[in-house]
mmCIF file with all atom_site columns, C-alpha atoms in Angstrom:
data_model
loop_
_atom_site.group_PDB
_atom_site.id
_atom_site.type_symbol
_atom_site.label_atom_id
_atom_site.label_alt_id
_atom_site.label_comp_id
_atom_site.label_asym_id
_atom_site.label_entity_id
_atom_site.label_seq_id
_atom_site.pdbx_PDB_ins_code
_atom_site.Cartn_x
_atom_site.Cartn_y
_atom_site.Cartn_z
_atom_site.occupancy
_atom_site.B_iso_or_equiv
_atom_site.pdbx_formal_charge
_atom_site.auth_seq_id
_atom_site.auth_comp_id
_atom_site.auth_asym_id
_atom_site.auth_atom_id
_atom_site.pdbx_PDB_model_num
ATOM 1   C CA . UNK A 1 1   ? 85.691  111.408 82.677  1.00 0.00 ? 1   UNK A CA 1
ATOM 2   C CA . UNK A 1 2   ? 89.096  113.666 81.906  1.00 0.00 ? 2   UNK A CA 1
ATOM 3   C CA . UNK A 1 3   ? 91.903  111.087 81.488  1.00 0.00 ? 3   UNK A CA 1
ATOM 4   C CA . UNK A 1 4   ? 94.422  111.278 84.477  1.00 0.00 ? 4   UNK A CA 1
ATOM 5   C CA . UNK A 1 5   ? 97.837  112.547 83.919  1.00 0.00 ? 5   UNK A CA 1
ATOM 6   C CA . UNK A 1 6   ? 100.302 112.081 86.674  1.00 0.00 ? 6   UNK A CA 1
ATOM 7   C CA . UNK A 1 7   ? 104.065 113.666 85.972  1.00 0.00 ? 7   UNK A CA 1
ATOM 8   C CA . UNK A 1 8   ? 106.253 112.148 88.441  1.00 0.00 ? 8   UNK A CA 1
ATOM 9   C CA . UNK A 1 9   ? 110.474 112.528 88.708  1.00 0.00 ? 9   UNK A CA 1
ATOM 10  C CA . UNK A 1 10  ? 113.310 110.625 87.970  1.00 0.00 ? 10  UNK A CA 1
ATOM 11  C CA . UNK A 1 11  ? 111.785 106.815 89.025  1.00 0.00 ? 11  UNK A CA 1
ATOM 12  C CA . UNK A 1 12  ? 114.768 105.987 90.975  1.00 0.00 ? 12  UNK A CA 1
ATOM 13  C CA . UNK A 1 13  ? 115.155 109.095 93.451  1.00 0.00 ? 13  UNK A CA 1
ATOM 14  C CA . UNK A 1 14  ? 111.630 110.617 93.420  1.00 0.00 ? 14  UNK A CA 1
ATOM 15  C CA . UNK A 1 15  ? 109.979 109.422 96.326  1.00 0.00 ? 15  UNK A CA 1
ATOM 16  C CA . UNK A 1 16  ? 107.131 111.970 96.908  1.00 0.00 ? 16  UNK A CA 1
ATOM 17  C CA . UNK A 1 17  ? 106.500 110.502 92.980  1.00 0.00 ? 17  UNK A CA 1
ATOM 18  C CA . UNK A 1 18  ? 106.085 107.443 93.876  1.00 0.00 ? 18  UNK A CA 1
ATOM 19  C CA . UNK A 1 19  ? 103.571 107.867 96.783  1.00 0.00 ? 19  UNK A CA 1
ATOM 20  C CA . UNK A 1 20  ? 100.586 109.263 94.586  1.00 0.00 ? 20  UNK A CA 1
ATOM 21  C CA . UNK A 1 21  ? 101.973 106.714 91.698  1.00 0.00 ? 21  UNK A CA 1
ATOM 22  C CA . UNK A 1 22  ? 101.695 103.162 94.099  1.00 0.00 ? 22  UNK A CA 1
ATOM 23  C CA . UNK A 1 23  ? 98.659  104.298 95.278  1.00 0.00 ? 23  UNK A CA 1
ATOM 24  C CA . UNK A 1 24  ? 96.946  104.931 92.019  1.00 0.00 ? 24  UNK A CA 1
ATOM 25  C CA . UNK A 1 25  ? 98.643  101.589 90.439  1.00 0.00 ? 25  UNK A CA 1
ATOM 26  C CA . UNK A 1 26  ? 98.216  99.351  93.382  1.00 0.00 ? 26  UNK A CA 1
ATOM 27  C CA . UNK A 1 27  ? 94.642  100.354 93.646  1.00 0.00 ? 27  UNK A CA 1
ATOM 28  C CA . UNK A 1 28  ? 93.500  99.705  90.172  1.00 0.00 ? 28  UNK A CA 1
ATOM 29  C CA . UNK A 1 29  ? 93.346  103.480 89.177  1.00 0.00 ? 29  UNK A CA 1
ATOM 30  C CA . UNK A 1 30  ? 93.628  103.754 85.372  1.00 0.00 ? 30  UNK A CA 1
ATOM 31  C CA . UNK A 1 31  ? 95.827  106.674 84.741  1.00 0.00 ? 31  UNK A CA 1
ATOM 32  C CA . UNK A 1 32  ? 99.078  107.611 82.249  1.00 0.00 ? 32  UNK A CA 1
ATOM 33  C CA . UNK A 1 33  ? 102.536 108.782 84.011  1.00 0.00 ? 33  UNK A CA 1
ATOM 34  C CA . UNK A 1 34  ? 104.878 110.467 82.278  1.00 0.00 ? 34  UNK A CA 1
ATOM 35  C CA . UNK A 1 35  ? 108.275 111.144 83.881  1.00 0.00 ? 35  UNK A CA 1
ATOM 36  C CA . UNK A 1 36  ? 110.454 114.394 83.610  1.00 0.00 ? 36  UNK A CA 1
ATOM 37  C CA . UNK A 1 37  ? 113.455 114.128 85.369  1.00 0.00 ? 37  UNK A CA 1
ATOM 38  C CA . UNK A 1 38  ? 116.052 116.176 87.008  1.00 0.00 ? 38  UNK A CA 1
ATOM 39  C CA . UNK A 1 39  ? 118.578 116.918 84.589  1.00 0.00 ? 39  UNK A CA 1
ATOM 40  C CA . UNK A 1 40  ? 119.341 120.026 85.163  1.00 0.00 ? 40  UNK A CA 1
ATOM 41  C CA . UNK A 1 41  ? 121.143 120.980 88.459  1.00 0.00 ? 41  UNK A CA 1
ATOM 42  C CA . UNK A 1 42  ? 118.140 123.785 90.126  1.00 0.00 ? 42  UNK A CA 1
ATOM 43  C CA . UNK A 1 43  ? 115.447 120.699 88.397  1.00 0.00 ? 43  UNK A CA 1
ATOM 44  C CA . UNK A 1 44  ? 113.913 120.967 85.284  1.00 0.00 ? 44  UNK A CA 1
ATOM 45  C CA . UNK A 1 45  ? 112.468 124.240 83.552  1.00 0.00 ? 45  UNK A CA 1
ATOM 46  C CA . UNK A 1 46  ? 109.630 121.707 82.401  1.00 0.00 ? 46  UNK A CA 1
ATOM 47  C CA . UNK A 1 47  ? 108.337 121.652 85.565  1.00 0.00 ? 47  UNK A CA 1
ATOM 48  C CA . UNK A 1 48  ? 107.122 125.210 85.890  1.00 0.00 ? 48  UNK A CA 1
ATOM 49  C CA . UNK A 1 49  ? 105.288 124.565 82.492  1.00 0.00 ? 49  UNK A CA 1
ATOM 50  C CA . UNK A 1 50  ? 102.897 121.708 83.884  1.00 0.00 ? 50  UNK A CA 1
ATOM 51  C CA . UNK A 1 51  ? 103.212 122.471 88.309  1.00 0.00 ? 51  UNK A CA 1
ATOM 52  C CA . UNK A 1 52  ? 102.049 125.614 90.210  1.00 0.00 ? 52  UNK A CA 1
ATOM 53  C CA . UNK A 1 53  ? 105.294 124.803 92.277  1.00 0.00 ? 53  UNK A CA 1
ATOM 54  C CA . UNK A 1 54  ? 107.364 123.990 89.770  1.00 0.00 ? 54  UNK A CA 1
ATOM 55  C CA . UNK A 1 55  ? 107.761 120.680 91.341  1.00 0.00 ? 55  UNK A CA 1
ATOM 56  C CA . UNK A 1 56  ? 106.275 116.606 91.073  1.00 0.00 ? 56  UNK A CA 1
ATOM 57  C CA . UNK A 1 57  ? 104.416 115.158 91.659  1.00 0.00 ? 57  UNK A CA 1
ATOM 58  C CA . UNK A 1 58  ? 101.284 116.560 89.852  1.00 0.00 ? 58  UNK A CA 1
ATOM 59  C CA . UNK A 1 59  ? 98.029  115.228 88.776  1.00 0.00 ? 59  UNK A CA 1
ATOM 60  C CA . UNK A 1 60  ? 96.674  116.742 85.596  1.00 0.00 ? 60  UNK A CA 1
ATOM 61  C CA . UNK A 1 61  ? 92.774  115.912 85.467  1.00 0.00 ? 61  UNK A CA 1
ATOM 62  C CA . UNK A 1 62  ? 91.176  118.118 82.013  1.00 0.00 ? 62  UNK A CA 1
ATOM 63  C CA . UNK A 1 63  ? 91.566  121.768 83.500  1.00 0.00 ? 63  UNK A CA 1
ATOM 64  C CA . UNK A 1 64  ? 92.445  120.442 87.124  1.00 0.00 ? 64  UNK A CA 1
ATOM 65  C CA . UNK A 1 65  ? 95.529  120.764 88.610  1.00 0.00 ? 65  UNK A CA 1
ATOM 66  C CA . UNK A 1 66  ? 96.475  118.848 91.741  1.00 0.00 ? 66  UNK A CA 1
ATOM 67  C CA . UNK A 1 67  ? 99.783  119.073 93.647  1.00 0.00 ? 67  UNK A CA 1
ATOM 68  C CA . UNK A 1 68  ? 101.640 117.290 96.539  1.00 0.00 ? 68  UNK A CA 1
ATOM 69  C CA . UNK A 1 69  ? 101.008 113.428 97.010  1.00 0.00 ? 69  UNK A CA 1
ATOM 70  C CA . UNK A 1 70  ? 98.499  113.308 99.503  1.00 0.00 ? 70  UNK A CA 1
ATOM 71  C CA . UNK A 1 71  ? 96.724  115.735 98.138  1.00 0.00 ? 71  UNK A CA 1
ATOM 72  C CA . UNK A 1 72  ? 97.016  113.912 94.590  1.00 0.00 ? 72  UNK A CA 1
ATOM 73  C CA . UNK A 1 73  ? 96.027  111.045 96.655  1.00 0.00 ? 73  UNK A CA 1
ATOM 74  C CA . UNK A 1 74  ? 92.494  112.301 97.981  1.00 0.00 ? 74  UNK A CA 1
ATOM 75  C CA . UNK A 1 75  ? 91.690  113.651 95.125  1.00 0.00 ? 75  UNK A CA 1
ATOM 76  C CA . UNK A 1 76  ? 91.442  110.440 92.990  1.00 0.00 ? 76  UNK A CA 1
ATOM 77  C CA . UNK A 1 77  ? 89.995  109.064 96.370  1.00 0.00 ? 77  UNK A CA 1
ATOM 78  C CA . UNK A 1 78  ? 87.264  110.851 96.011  1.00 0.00 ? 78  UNK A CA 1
ATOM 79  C CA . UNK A 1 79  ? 87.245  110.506 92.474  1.00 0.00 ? 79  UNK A CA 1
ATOM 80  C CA . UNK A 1 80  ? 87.063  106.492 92.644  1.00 0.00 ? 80  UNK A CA 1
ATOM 81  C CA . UNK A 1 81  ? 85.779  105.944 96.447  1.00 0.00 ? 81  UNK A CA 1
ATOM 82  C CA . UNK A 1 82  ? 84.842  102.137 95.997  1.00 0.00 ? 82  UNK A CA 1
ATOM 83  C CA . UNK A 1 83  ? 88.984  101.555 94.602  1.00 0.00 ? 83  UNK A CA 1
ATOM 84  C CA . UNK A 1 84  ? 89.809  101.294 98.442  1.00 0.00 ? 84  UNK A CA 1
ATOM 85  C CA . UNK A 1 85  ? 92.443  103.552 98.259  1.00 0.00 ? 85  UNK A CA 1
ATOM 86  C CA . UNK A 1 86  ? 91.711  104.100 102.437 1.00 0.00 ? 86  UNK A CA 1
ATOM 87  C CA . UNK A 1 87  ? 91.094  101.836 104.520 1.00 0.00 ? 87  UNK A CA 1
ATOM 88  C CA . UNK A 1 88  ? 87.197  100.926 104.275 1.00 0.00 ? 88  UNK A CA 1
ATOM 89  C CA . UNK A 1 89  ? 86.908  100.946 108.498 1.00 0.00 ? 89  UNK A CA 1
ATOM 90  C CA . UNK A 1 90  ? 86.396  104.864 109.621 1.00 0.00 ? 90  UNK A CA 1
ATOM 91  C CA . UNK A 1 91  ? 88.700  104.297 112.715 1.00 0.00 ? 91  UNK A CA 1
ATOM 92  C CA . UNK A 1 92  ? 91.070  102.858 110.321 1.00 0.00 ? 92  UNK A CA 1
ATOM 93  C CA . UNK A 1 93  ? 90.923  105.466 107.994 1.00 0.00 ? 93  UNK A CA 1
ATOM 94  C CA . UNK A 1 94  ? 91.788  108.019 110.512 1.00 0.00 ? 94  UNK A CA 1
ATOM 95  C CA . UNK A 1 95  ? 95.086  105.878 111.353 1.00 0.00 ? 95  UNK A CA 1
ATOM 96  C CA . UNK A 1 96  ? 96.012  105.315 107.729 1.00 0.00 ? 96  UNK A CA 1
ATOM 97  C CA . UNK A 1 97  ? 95.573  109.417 107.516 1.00 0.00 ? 97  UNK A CA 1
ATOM 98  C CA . UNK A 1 98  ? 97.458  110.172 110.193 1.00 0.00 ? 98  UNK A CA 1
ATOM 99  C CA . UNK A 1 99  ? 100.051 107.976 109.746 1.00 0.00 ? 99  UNK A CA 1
ATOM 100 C CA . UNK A 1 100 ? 100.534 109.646 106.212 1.00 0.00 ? 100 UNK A CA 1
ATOM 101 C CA . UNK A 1 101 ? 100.390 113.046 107.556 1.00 0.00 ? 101 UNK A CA 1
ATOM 102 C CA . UNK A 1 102 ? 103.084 112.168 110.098 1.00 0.00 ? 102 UNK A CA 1
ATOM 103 C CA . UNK A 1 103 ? 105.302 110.761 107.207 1.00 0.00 ? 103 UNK A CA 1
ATOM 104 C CA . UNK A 1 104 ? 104.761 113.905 105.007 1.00 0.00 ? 104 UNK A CA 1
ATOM 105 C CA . UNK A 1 105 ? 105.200 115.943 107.697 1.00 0.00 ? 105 UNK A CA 1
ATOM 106 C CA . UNK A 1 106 ? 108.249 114.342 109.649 1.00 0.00 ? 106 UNK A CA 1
ATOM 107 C CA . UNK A 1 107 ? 111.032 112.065 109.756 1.00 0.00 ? 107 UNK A CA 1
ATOM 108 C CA . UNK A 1 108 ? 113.277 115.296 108.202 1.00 0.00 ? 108 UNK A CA 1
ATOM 109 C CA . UNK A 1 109 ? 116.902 113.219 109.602 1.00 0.00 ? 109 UNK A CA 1
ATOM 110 C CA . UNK A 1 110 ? 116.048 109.661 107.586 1.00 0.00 ? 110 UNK A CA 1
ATOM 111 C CA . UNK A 1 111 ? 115.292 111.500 104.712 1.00 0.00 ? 111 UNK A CA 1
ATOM 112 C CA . UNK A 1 112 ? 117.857 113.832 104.728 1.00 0.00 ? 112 UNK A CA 1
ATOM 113 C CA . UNK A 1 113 ? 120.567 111.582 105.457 1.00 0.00 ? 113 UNK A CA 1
ATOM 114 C CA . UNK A 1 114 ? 119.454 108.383 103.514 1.00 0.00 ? 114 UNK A CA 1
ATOM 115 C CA . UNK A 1 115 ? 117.681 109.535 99.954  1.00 0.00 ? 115 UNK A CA 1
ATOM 116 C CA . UNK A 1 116 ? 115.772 107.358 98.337  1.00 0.00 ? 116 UNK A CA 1
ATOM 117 C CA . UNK A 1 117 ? 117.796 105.204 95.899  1.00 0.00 ? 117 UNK A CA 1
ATOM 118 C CA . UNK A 1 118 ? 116.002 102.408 94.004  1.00 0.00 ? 118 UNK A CA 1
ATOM 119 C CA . UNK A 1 119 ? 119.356 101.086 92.499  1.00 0.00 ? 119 UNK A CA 1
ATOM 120 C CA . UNK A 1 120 ? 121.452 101.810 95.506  1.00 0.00 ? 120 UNK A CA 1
ATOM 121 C CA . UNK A 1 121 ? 123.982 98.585  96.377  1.00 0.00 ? 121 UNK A CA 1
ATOM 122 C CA . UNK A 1 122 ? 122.699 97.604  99.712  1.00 0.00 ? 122 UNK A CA 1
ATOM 123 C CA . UNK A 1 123 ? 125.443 99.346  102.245 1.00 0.00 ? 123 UNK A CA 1
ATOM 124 C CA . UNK A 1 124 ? 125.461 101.093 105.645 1.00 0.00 ? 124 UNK A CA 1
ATOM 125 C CA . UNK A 1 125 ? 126.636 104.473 106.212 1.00 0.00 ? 125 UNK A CA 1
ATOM 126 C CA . UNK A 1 126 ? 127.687 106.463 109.197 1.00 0.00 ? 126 UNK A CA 1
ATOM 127 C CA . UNK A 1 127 ? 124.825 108.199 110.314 1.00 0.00 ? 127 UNK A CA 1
ATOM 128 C CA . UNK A 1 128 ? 123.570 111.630 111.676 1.00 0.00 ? 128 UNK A CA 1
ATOM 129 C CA . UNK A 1 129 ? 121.800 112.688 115.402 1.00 0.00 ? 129 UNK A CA 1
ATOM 130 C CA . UNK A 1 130 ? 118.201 111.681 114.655 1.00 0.00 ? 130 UNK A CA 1
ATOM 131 C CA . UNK A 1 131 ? 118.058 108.775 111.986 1.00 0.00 ? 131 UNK A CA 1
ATOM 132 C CA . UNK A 1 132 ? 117.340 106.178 114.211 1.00 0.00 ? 132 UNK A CA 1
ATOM 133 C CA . UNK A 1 133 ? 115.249 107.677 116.122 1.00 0.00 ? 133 UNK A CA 1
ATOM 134 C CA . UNK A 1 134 ? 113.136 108.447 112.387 1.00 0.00 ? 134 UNK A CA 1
ATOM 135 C CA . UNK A 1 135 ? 113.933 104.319 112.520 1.00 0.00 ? 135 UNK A CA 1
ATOM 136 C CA . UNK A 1 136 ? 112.508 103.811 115.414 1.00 0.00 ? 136 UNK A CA 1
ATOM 137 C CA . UNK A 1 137 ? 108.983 105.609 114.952 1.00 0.00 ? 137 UNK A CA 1
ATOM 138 C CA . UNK A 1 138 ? 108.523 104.105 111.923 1.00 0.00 ? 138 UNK A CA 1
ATOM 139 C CA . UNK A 1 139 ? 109.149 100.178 112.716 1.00 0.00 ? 139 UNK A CA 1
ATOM 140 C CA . UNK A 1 140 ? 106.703 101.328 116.054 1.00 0.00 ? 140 UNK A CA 1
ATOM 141 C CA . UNK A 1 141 ? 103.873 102.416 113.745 1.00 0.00 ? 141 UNK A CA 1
ATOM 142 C CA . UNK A 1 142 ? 104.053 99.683  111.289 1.00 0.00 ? 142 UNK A CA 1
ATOM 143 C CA . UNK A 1 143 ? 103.902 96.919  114.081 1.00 0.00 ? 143 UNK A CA 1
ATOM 144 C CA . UNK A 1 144 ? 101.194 98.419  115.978 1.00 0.00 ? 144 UNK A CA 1
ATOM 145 C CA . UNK A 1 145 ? 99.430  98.791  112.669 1.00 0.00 ? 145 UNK A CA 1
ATOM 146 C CA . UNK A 1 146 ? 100.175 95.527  111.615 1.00 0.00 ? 146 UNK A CA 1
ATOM 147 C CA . UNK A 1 147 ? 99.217  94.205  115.210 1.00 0.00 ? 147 UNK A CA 1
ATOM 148 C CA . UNK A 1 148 ? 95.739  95.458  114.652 1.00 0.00 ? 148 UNK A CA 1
ATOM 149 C CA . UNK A 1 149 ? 95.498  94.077  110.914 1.00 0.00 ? 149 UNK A CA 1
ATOM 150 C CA . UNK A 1 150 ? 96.732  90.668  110.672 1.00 0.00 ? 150 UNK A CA 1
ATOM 151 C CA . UNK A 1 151 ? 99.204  91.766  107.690 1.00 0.00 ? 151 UNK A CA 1
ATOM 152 C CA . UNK A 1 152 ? 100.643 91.663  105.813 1.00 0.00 ? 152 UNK A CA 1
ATOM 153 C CA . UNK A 1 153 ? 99.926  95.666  104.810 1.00 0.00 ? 153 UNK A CA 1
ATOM 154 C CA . UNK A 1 154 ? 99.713  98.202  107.661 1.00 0.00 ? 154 UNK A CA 1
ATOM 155 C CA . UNK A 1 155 ? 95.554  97.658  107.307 1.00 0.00 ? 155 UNK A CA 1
ATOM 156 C CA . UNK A 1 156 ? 95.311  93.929  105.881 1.00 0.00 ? 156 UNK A CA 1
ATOM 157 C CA . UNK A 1 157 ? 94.903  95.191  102.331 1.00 0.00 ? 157 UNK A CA 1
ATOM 158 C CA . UNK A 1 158 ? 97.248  97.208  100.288 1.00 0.00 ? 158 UNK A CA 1
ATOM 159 C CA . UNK A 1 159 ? 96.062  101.056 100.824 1.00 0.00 ? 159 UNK A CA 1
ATOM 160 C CA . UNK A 1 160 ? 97.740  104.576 100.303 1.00 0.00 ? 160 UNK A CA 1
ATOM 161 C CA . UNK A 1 161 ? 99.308  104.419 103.581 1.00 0.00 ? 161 UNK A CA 1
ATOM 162 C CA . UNK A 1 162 ? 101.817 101.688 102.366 1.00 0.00 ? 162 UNK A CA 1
ATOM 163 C CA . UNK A 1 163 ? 102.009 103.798 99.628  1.00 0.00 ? 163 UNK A CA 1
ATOM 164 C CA . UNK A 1 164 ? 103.198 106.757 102.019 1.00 0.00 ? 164 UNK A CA 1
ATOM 165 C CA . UNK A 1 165 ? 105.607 104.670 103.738 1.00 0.00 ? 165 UNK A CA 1
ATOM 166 C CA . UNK A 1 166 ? 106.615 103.003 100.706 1.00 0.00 ? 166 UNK A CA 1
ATOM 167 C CA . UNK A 1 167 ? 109.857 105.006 100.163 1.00 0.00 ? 167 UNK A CA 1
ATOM 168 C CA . UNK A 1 168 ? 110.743 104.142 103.372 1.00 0.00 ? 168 UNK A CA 1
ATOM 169 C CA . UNK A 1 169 ? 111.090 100.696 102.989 1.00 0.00 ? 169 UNK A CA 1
ATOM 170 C CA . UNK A 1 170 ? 113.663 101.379 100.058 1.00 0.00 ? 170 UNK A CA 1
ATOM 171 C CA . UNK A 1 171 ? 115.541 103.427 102.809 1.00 0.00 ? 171 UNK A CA 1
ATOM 172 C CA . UNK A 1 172 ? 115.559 100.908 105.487 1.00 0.00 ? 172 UNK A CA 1
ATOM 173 C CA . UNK A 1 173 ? 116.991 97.927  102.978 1.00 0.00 ? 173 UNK A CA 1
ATOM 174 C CA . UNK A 1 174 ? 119.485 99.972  100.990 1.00 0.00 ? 174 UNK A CA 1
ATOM 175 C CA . UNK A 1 175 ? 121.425 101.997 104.117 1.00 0.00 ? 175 UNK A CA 1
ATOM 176 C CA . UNK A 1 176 ? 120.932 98.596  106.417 1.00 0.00 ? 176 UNK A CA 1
ATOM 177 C CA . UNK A 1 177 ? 118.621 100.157 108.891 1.00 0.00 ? 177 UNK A CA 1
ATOM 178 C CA . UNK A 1 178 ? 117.081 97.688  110.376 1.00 0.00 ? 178 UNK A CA 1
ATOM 179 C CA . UNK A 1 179 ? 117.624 94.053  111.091 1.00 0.00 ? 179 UNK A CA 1
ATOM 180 C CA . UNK A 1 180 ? 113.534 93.800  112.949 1.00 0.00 ? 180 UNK A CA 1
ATOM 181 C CA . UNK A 1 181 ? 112.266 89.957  112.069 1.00 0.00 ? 181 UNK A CA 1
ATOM 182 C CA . UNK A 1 182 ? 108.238 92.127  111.492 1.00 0.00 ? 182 UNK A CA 1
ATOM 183 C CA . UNK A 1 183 ? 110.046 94.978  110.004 1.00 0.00 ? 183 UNK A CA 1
ATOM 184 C CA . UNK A 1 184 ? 111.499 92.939  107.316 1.00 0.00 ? 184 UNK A CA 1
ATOM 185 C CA . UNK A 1 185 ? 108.587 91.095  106.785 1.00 0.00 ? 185 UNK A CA 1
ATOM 186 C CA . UNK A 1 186 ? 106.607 94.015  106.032 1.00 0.00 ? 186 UNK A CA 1
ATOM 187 C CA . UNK A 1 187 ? 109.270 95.578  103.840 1.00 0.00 ? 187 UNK A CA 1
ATOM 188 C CA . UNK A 1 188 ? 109.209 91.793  101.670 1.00 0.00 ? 188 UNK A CA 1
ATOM 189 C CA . UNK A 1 189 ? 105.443 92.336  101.455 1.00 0.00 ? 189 UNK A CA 1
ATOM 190 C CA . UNK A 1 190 ? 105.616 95.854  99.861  1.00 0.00 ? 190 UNK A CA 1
ATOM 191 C CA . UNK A 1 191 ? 108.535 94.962  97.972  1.00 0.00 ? 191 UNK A CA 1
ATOM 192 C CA . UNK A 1 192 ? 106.479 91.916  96.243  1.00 0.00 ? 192 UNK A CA 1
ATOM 193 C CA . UNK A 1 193 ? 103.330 93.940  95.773  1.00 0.00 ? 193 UNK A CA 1
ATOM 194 C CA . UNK A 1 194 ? 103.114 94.265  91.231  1.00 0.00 ? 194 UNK A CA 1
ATOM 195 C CA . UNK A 1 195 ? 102.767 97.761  91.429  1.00 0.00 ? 195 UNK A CA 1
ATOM 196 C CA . UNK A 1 196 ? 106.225 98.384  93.336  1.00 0.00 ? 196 UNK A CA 1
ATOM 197 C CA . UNK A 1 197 ? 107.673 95.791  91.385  1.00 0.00 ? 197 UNK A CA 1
ATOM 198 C CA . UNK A 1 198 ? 106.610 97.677  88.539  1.00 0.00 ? 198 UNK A CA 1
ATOM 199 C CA . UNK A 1 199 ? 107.946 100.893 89.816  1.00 0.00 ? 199 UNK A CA 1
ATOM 200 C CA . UNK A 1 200 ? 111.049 99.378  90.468  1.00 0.00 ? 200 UNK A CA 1
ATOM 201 C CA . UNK A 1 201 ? 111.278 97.801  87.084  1.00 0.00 ? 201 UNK A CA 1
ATOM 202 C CA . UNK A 1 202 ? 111.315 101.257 85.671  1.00 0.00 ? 202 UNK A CA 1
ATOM 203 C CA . UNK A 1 203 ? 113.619 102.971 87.870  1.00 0.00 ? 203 UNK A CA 1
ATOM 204 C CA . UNK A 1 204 ? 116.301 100.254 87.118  1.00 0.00 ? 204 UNK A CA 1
ATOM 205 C CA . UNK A 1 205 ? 115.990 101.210 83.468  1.00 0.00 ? 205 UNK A CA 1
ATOM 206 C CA . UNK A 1 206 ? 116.976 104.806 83.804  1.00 0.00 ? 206 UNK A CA 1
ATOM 207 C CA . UNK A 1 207 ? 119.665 105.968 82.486  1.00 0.00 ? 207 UNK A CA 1
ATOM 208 C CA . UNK A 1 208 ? 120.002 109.298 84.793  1.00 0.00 ? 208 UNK A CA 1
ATOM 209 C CA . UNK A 1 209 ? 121.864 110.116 87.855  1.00 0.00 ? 209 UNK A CA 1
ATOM 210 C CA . UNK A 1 210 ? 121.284 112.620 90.229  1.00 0.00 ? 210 UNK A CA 1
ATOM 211 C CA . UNK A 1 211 ? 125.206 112.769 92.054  1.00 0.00 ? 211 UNK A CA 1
ATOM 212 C CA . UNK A 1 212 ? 123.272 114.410 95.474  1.00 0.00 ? 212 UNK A CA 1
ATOM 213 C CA . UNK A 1 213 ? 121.135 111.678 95.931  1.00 0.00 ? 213 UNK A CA 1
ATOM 214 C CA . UNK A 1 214 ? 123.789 108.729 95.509  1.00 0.00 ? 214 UNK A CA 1
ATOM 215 C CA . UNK A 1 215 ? 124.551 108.472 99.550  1.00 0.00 ? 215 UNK A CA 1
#
């Protein structure tokens, strides 16, 4: 098999990079990142010379090109299908896909008003119409997921729907969202997980900053 390439953003602000990247890591995938980040103020001319969009994340597989995180995501799914990247139960797997559809798909306030920051001193700030609302929806599907489970991941295991929310939880902690005693306790067990800890190992190190995304 084609060795796996994933290019992913600047480690400390790229969220949609880190979805596909947790979810290959924290599943066992074997696969090489390599990380072009946005130095330049429209992004980086690079990305036009390995993305269709001219965007990350993108999965480079031989002659293959895959693009956007869940999409990166199912491919390698179907790629490795005993890595349980999803949730092994079908019923479970339609939850885990639908809660990852509703978090690429929504929650436009939180992310707009609260960008990911891995190195981001833990602070509040004042907040737009619709954040905590985003808040709200979120904490709701990880405790009914969690409810069902048993923990401490939304479906027992780690699976790419942590991965999906996984972003999240660095938005919740850094901006003071929440003070929820299950909320936290889910964030704690993403936050230990190796392959976020990895992640956020990296992202520390960078030397970069993007000004727009320092909230």
């Amino acid at each position: 098999m084609a060795k796996l390439v994933l290019y992913v953003g600047n480690k400390n602000y790229s969220s949609w990079s880190l979805r596909p990247w947790l979810a290959l890591e924290g599943c066992g995938i074997p696969f090489e990142d390599v990380v072009i980040p946005f130095d330049f103020p429209a992004g980086n001319p690079r990305f036009r010379e390995i993305s269709p969009t001219g965007r990350v994340p993108v999965l480079h597989h031989g002659e293959i090109r895959v693009w956007e995180s869940l999409a990166i995501i199912e491919y390698v799914a179907e790629l490795f299908p005993d890595a349980g990247i999803w949730p092994e139960n079908r019923e479970d797997r339609a939850r885990a896909r639908s809660y990852s559809m509703e978090m690429l798909a929504g929650f436009r306030a939180l992310r707009g008003a609260c960008p990911m920051n891995i190195r981001r001193p833990v602070k509040a700030i004042a907040l737009p119409d619709g954040v905590m609302d985003d808040v709200a929806r979120i904490e709701t599907i990880w405790r009914e997921a969690i409810a069902r489970s048993g923990g401490p991941f939304l479906f027992g295991r780690f699976t790419a729907a942590d991965a999906m929310f996984a972003p999240v939880v660095n938005r919740l902690e850094v901006y003071e969202l929440t003070t929820d005693p299950g909320t936290l306790a889910y964030m704690e067990a993403v936050k230990a997980h190796p392959a976020f800890r990895k992640w956020e190992e990296a992202a520390r190190a960078e030397p970069w900053i993007v000004p727009e995304d320092e909230a």
